[in-house]
Protein backbone atom coordinates (compact mmCIF):
# COMPACT_ATOMS: atom_id res chain seq x y z
CA MET A 1 30.40 -44.96 -85.01
CA SER A 2 31.25 -43.37 -81.62
CA SER A 3 33.32 -45.71 -79.58
CA CYS A 4 32.09 -44.15 -76.35
CA ASP A 5 28.40 -44.52 -77.29
CA PHE A 6 29.14 -48.14 -78.33
CA ILE A 7 30.96 -49.17 -75.09
CA ALA A 8 28.64 -47.29 -72.77
CA GLY A 9 25.57 -48.64 -74.54
CA CYS A 10 26.90 -52.20 -74.36
CA ILE A 11 27.53 -52.27 -70.66
CA GLY A 12 24.50 -50.23 -69.75
CA GLY A 13 22.29 -52.57 -71.73
CA SER A 14 23.64 -55.65 -70.09
CA ALA A 15 23.15 -54.27 -66.55
CA GLY A 16 19.56 -53.37 -67.38
CA ILE A 17 18.46 -56.68 -68.82
CA ILE A 18 19.49 -58.69 -65.80
CA VAL A 19 17.47 -56.47 -63.50
CA GLY A 20 14.21 -56.90 -65.37
CA HIS A 21 14.17 -60.42 -66.88
CA PRO A 22 11.78 -62.09 -64.28
CA LEU A 23 9.11 -59.46 -65.02
CA ASP A 24 9.74 -59.75 -68.69
CA THR A 25 9.06 -63.48 -68.42
CA LEU A 26 5.71 -62.82 -66.69
CA LYS A 27 4.83 -60.12 -69.27
CA VAL A 28 5.46 -62.43 -72.22
CA ARG A 29 3.45 -65.31 -70.60
CA GLN A 30 0.54 -62.99 -69.96
CA GLN A 31 0.56 -61.80 -73.59
CA SER A 32 0.94 -65.20 -75.27
CA THR A 33 -1.11 -67.50 -72.86
CA GLY A 34 -4.21 -67.31 -70.89
CA TYR A 35 -2.82 -67.24 -67.39
CA GLY A 36 -4.73 -64.23 -66.24
CA ASN A 37 -3.30 -61.23 -64.30
CA LEU A 38 0.23 -60.68 -63.16
CA TRP A 39 -0.24 -62.28 -59.76
CA GLN A 40 -1.83 -65.36 -61.10
CA THR A 41 0.88 -65.72 -63.67
CA ALA A 42 3.61 -65.37 -61.11
CA VAL A 43 1.96 -67.81 -58.73
CA LYS A 44 1.52 -70.44 -61.50
CA THR A 45 5.16 -70.02 -62.65
CA ALA A 46 6.42 -70.30 -59.07
CA ARG A 47 4.39 -73.51 -58.25
CA CYS A 48 5.16 -75.28 -61.62
CA GLU A 49 8.74 -74.26 -62.11
CA GLY A 50 10.11 -72.55 -58.95
CA VAL A 51 12.54 -69.66 -59.21
CA ASN A 52 14.11 -71.02 -62.42
CA GLY A 53 10.92 -70.35 -64.27
CA PHE A 54 11.29 -66.63 -63.89
CA PHE A 55 14.72 -66.69 -65.61
CA LYS A 56 13.86 -68.89 -68.66
CA GLY A 57 15.49 -67.54 -71.73
CA LEU A 58 17.85 -65.14 -69.80
CA LEU A 59 21.12 -66.38 -71.37
CA TYR A 60 20.39 -65.31 -74.92
CA PRO A 61 19.29 -61.72 -74.16
CA ALA A 62 21.96 -61.37 -71.43
CA LEU A 63 24.70 -62.21 -74.04
CA SER A 64 23.17 -60.15 -76.72
CA SER A 65 21.87 -57.19 -74.88
CA GLY A 66 25.13 -55.48 -74.95
CA VAL A 67 25.38 -55.81 -78.64
CA LEU A 68 21.84 -54.57 -79.11
CA ASN A 69 22.20 -51.54 -76.93
CA SER A 70 25.63 -50.72 -78.35
CA ILE A 71 24.14 -50.69 -81.85
CA PHE A 72 21.22 -48.61 -80.68
CA PHE A 73 23.17 -46.02 -78.74
CA GLY A 74 25.95 -45.95 -81.32
CA PHE A 75 23.60 -45.27 -84.19
CA TYR A 76 21.71 -42.85 -81.98
CA GLY A 77 24.82 -40.90 -81.14
CA VAL A 78 26.01 -40.80 -84.71
CA SER A 79 22.61 -39.64 -86.02
CA LEU A 80 22.29 -36.94 -83.26
CA ASN A 81 25.81 -35.71 -83.99
CA GLN A 82 24.90 -35.38 -87.62
CA PHE A 83 21.87 -33.30 -86.85
CA GLN A 84 23.92 -31.03 -84.60
CA SER A 85 26.48 -30.59 -87.39
CA TRP A 86 23.80 -29.55 -89.79
CA ASN A 87 22.55 -26.96 -87.26
CA GLY A 88 25.97 -25.46 -86.34
CA ASN A 89 26.47 -27.72 -83.22
CA SER A 90 23.52 -26.16 -81.39
CA SER A 91 21.41 -28.19 -78.93
CA PRO A 92 19.39 -30.83 -80.77
CA SER A 93 15.64 -30.35 -81.14
CA TYR A 94 13.16 -32.95 -79.91
CA THR A 95 12.51 -33.86 -83.58
CA ALA A 96 16.21 -34.55 -84.15
CA ILE A 97 16.22 -36.70 -80.93
CA PHE A 98 13.09 -38.55 -82.01
CA VAL A 99 14.45 -39.34 -85.53
CA SER A 100 17.90 -40.41 -84.10
CA GLY A 101 16.08 -42.66 -81.72
CA CYS A 102 14.11 -44.27 -84.59
CA VAL A 103 17.38 -44.75 -86.52
CA GLY A 104 18.96 -46.46 -83.58
CA GLY A 105 15.81 -48.62 -83.09
CA PHE A 106 15.62 -49.77 -86.64
CA ALA A 107 19.38 -50.42 -86.80
CA GLN A 108 19.36 -53.06 -84.05
CA LEU A 109 16.47 -55.04 -85.38
CA ALA A 110 18.68 -57.37 -87.44
CA VAL A 111 20.02 -58.73 -84.13
CA ALA A 112 16.96 -58.02 -81.88
CA CYS A 113 14.35 -60.03 -83.85
CA PRO A 114 16.06 -63.45 -83.64
CA VAL A 115 17.09 -62.84 -80.06
CA GLU A 116 13.46 -61.95 -79.02
CA LEU A 117 12.00 -64.83 -80.96
CA VAL A 118 14.26 -67.38 -79.21
CA LYS A 119 13.69 -65.67 -75.81
CA THR A 120 9.92 -65.68 -76.19
CA LYS A 121 9.76 -69.38 -77.17
CA LEU A 122 11.84 -70.33 -74.13
CA GLN A 123 9.82 -68.06 -71.78
CA THR A 124 6.56 -69.66 -72.92
CA GLN A 125 7.63 -73.22 -72.16
CA MET A 126 5.98 -74.26 -68.99
CA ALA A 127 6.83 -77.27 -66.72
CA GLY A 128 6.92 -80.68 -68.46
CA PRO A 129 8.60 -82.00 -71.54
CA ALA A 130 10.28 -79.07 -73.20
CA LYS A 131 10.48 -78.72 -76.95
CA PHE A 132 13.71 -76.61 -76.73
CA ARG A 133 16.58 -77.51 -74.42
CA GLY A 134 18.14 -73.99 -74.60
CA PRO A 135 18.72 -70.99 -76.80
CA TRP A 136 21.11 -72.65 -79.18
CA HIS A 137 18.93 -75.76 -79.60
CA CYS A 138 15.94 -73.39 -80.34
CA THR A 139 17.96 -71.39 -82.84
CA ILE A 140 19.17 -74.56 -84.68
CA HIS A 141 15.72 -76.13 -84.71
CA THR A 142 14.23 -72.98 -86.17
CA LEU A 143 16.91 -72.64 -88.86
CA LYS A 144 16.59 -76.28 -89.73
CA ASN A 145 12.76 -76.25 -90.09
CA GLN A 146 12.00 -72.64 -91.25
CA GLY A 147 15.27 -71.27 -92.35
CA ILE A 148 16.40 -67.75 -91.71
CA ARG A 149 12.81 -66.45 -92.27
CA GLY A 150 11.83 -68.44 -89.19
CA LEU A 151 14.13 -66.42 -86.91
CA PHE A 152 12.50 -63.20 -88.22
CA ARG A 153 8.94 -64.22 -87.37
CA GLY A 154 7.14 -61.07 -85.93
CA ALA A 155 9.66 -58.68 -87.59
CA VAL A 156 6.95 -56.30 -88.84
CA PRO A 157 5.33 -55.54 -85.41
CA HIS A 158 8.82 -55.62 -83.93
CA ALA A 159 9.77 -52.87 -86.30
CA TRP A 160 6.65 -50.81 -85.41
CA ARG A 161 7.57 -51.27 -81.82
CA ASP A 162 11.20 -50.51 -81.84
CA GLY A 163 11.39 -47.72 -84.47
CA PRO A 164 8.88 -45.18 -83.16
CA GLY A 165 9.20 -46.66 -79.59
CA TYR A 166 12.82 -45.75 -79.31
CA GLY A 167 12.16 -42.39 -80.69
CA ALA A 168 9.65 -41.82 -77.90
CA TYR A 169 12.15 -43.34 -75.52
CA MET A 170 14.88 -40.82 -76.15
CA VAL A 171 12.51 -37.84 -76.35
CA SER A 172 10.93 -38.84 -73.02
CA TYR A 173 14.45 -39.16 -71.50
CA GLU A 174 15.69 -35.84 -72.68
CA LEU A 175 12.49 -34.10 -71.78
CA GLY A 176 12.72 -35.42 -68.25
CA LEU A 177 16.19 -34.10 -67.87
CA ASP A 178 15.02 -30.65 -69.29
CA LEU A 179 12.14 -30.51 -66.78
CA MET A 180 14.54 -31.21 -63.96
CA GLY A 181 16.89 -28.41 -64.78
CA GLY A 182 18.60 -29.35 -68.11
CA ARG A 183 21.20 -31.92 -69.07
CA GLU A 184 24.16 -29.80 -67.80
CA ASN A 185 22.58 -29.24 -64.37
CA THR A 186 21.36 -32.67 -63.53
CA GLY A 187 23.11 -35.55 -61.79
CA LYS A 188 22.93 -39.34 -61.40
CA TRP A 189 19.53 -39.21 -59.59
CA GLU A 190 17.86 -37.24 -62.22
CA GLN A 191 19.32 -39.56 -64.93
CA PHE A 192 18.00 -42.53 -62.97
CA ILE A 193 14.40 -41.12 -62.62
CA SER A 194 14.30 -39.88 -66.28
CA GLY A 195 15.59 -43.23 -67.58
CA GLY A 196 12.84 -45.07 -65.66
CA VAL A 197 9.99 -42.79 -66.71
CA ALA A 198 11.22 -42.86 -70.37
CA GLY A 199 11.15 -46.70 -70.21
CA VAL A 200 7.55 -46.83 -68.90
CA VAL A 201 6.44 -44.22 -71.47
CA CYS A 202 8.16 -45.91 -74.37
CA TRP A 203 6.76 -49.38 -73.55
CA LEU A 204 3.25 -48.32 -72.94
CA SER A 205 3.18 -46.38 -76.13
CA VAL A 206 3.90 -49.48 -78.22
CA LEU A 207 2.21 -52.11 -76.10
CA PRO A 208 -0.28 -53.28 -78.80
CA PHE A 209 2.59 -53.98 -81.17
CA ASP A 210 4.42 -55.89 -78.49
CA VAL A 211 1.36 -58.08 -77.77
CA VAL A 212 1.04 -58.95 -81.54
CA LYS A 213 4.86 -59.53 -81.68
CA SER A 214 4.86 -61.84 -78.69
CA ARG A 215 1.97 -63.90 -79.97
CA LEU A 216 3.56 -64.24 -83.47
CA GLN A 217 6.84 -65.42 -81.92
CA ALA A 218 5.35 -67.69 -79.44
CA ASP A 219 3.28 -69.30 -82.11
CA ASP A 220 4.12 -72.91 -83.24
CA LEU A 221 5.98 -72.42 -86.51
CA ASP A 222 5.36 -76.07 -87.42
CA LYS A 223 1.62 -75.53 -87.11
CA PRO A 224 1.14 -71.74 -87.25
CA LYS A 225 -2.04 -70.20 -85.88
CA TYR A 226 -1.34 -66.79 -87.26
CA ARG A 227 -0.51 -65.95 -90.96
CA ASN A 228 0.86 -62.49 -90.37
CA MET A 229 0.65 -59.37 -88.18
CA VAL A 230 -2.79 -58.39 -89.44
CA ASP A 231 -4.21 -61.93 -89.06
CA CYS A 232 -2.76 -62.06 -85.44
CA ALA A 233 -4.27 -58.67 -84.57
CA ARG A 234 -7.66 -59.76 -86.02
CA GLN A 235 -7.70 -63.02 -84.03
CA THR A 236 -6.48 -61.32 -80.94
CA TYR A 237 -9.38 -58.79 -81.07
CA ALA A 238 -11.81 -61.61 -81.78
CA GLU A 239 -10.58 -63.53 -78.76
CA GLY A 240 -10.91 -60.80 -76.15
CA GLY A 241 -11.52 -57.39 -77.65
CA ILE A 242 -9.26 -54.32 -77.26
CA LYS A 243 -8.18 -55.24 -73.71
CA LEU A 244 -5.97 -58.07 -74.94
CA PHE A 245 -3.80 -55.44 -76.64
CA THR A 246 -3.00 -54.02 -73.17
CA ARG A 247 -2.27 -57.40 -71.61
CA GLY A 248 0.97 -57.31 -69.58
CA TRP A 249 0.96 -53.65 -69.15
CA PHE A 250 1.49 -53.72 -65.33
CA ALA A 251 4.34 -56.29 -65.61
CA MET A 252 5.84 -54.18 -68.39
CA SER A 253 5.69 -51.01 -66.30
CA LEU A 254 7.13 -52.61 -63.26
CA ARG A 255 9.96 -54.01 -65.37
CA ALA A 256 10.48 -50.90 -67.48
CA PHE A 257 11.30 -48.46 -64.77
CA PRO A 258 14.25 -50.28 -63.02
CA VAL A 259 15.57 -51.69 -66.32
CA ASN A 260 15.77 -48.43 -68.04
CA ALA A 261 16.76 -46.44 -64.97
CA VAL A 262 19.79 -48.61 -64.56
CA THR A 263 20.49 -48.72 -68.29
CA PHE A 264 20.67 -44.96 -68.56
CA LEU A 265 22.47 -44.41 -65.31
CA VAL A 266 25.22 -46.82 -66.29
CA TYR A 267 25.20 -45.44 -69.86
CA GLU A 268 25.58 -41.86 -68.75
CA MET A 269 28.25 -42.66 -66.24
CA LEU A 270 30.45 -44.69 -68.65
CA LEU A 271 29.80 -42.17 -71.52
CA ASP A 272 31.02 -39.32 -69.29
CA HIS A 273 34.19 -41.22 -68.21
CA CYS A 274 34.85 -42.38 -71.72
CA ASN A 275 34.54 -38.83 -73.22
CA ARG A 276 36.86 -37.48 -70.56
CA PHE A 277 39.38 -40.16 -71.25
CA ASP A 278 39.23 -39.49 -75.03
CA LYS A 279 39.65 -35.74 -74.41
CA TYR A 280 42.56 -36.39 -72.07
CA THR A 281 44.18 -38.73 -74.49
CA PHE A 282 43.82 -36.23 -77.35
CA ASN A 283 45.22 -33.33 -75.29
CA TYR A 284 48.10 -35.46 -74.20
CA SER A 285 48.99 -36.66 -77.68
CA SER A 286 48.83 -33.06 -78.94
């Protein structure tokens, strides 16, 4: 695995997650509860819990986001390099970029699913007696009562979201750079804009799977309402029709742009410095 992709992805992902967590909390609450629109959800959160309510569940993703993004960008870089080696090191096609993005998305699921489950459960706890005191308590409780399988509740819609979603993510990013002059002729501003747009496109394209995933993960595992992904989708449709599968789109879009803009900007900056350092070290040792 490329050490530069690993390091740059780790730091870039951590920077992005902190920027967007308050909006992620509002998005999850919209999807898994009946709070109404973004403004109503924000007002209720602020009144009942204050500022702290917007940052519930932050510790777990903040600690793990570096690992998740390093896995994603590491596997993405390795896969893309493999495609380039098969094609004589020519510029990768959008198909190769999409497949490499899917590979990276699937690779990080083993860590991402338990992290998202714990985050979702903490985010959906409102004011009053809390069932879980924090991420570690939630993890231990889930393992004790449902075993490993409990931590992977919602894994199927999660896979549908992150596999094709990350493929679309990377294609949107590279397409954005190409439309603004090409990777070799673009700078930090173009990387920032392309990263933000790619994040919005990616999330909107997989929003129905994200809604089902959030509902499954917010479900009470001791007394589950949903049997599986199909049952959850069926009950969601019966509850409010197709519009419920787009719930949280505005919060998601507001969050996706700055989070992914920062992630890609930091990733590209660190990747460039790391590659230059590796090249300098190689030349010096030679």
